[in-house]
C-alpha atoms as one frame of an Amber mdcrd trajectory, in Angstrom:
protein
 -83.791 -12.175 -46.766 -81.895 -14.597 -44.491 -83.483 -18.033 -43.772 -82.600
 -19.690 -41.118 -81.473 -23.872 -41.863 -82.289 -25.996 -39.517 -80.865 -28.960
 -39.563 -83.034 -32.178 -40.002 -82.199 -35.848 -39.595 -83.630 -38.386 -41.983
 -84.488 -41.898 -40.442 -84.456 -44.447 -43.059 -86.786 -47.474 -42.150 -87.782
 -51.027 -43.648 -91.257 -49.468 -44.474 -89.959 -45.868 -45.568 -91.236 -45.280
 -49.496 -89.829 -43.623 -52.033 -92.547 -40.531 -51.462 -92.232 -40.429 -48.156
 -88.176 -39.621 -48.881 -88.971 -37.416 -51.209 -91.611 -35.289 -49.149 -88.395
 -35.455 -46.300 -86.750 -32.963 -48.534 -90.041 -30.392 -49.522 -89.094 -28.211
 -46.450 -85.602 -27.525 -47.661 -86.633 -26.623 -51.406 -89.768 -24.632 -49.670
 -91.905 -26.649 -51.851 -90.173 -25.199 -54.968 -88.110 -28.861 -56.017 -88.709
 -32.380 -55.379 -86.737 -35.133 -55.209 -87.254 -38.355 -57.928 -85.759 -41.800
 -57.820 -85.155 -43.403 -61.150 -84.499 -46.839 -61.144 -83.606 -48.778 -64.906
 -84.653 -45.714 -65.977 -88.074 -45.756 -64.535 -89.262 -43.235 -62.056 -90.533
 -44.738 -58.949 -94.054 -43.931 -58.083 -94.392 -42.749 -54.267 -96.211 -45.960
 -52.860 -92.673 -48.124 -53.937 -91.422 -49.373 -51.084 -87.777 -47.467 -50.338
 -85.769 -50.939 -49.379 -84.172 -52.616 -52.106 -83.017 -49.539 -53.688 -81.084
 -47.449 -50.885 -77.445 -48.978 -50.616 -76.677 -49.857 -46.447 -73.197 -49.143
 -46.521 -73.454 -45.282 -47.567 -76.838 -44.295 -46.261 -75.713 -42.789 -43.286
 -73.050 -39.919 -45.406 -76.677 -38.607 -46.525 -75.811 -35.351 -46.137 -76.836
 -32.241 -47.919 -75.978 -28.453 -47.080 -77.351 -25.204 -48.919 -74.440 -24.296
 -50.489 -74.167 -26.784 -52.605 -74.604 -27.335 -56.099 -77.613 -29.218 -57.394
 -75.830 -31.191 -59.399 -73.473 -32.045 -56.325 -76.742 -32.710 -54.357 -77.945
 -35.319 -56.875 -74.424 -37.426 -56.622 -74.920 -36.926 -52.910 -78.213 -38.648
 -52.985 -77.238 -41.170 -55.786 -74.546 -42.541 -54.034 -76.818 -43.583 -51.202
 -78.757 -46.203 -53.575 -77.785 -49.405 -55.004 -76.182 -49.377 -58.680 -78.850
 -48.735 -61.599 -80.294 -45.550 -59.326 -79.992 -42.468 -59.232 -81.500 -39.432
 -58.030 -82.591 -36.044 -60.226 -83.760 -32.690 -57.984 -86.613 -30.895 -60.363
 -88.939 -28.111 -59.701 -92.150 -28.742 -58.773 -93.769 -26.087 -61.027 -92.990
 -25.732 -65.078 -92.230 -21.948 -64.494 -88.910 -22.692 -62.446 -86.126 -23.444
 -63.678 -83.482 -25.479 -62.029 -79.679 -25.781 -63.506 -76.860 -28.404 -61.948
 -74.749 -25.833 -61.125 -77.575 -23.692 -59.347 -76.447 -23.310 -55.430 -79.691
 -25.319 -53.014 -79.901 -22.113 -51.227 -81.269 -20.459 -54.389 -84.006 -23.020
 -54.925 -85.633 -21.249 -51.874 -85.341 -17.973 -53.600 -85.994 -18.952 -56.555
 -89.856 -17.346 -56.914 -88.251 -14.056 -55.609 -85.579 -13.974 -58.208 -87.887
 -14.929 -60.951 -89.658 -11.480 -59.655 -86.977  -9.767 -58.830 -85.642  -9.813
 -62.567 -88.884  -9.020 -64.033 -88.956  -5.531 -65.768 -92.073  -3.572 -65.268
 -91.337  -1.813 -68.969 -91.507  -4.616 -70.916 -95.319  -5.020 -69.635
């Protein structure tokens, strides 16, 4: 089954937090992944205010398309935050699981592969 991708804009703002980028991205994994922002090696809790961390000057090439890689995704994202960031795409529920070289496109599918592969015999 096709879906269709509609394109969405992000507007980063002086009172944007880190959940509320996060959550910007739910639609596109259909709920399956979430974006987390780790910062000295600390993830940052959703109430963290987003400014401080996301780097000005490459904020706006925030750009992500289906077809690519997670693990391209995640540099994508990195690059838009200050040095000592950096961005990690994980599913939302234990059962998935998500590999850097897995296409975004599949994270959408990913509960109908996970069925799809399942073999009635073995039950």
């Amino acid at each position: 089954m096709e879906y269709e991708q509609v394109e969405q804009l992000l507007s980063i703002t002086d009172e944007m937090t880190v959940g509320e980028f996060s959550h910007f991205f739910d639609d596109f994994f259909d709920g399956k992944a979430e974006v987390r922002i780790i910062h000295n090696k600390r993830r940052q809790l959703d109430e963290v205010p987003l400014k401080g961390f996301i780097n000005p000057d490459h904020a706006a090439e925030l750009t992500l398309d289906s077809s690519m890689t997670v693990g391209e995704a995640e540099k994508t994202l990195t690059d838009c935050f200050v040095d000592g960031c950096f961005v990690d795409i994980y599913p939302r529920y234990g059962n998935c699981r998500i590999t850097k070289d897995m296409q975004l496109k599949d994270i959408r599918h990913l509960q109908a592969k996970l069925y799809d592969t399942f073999d009635s015999k073995l039950a």
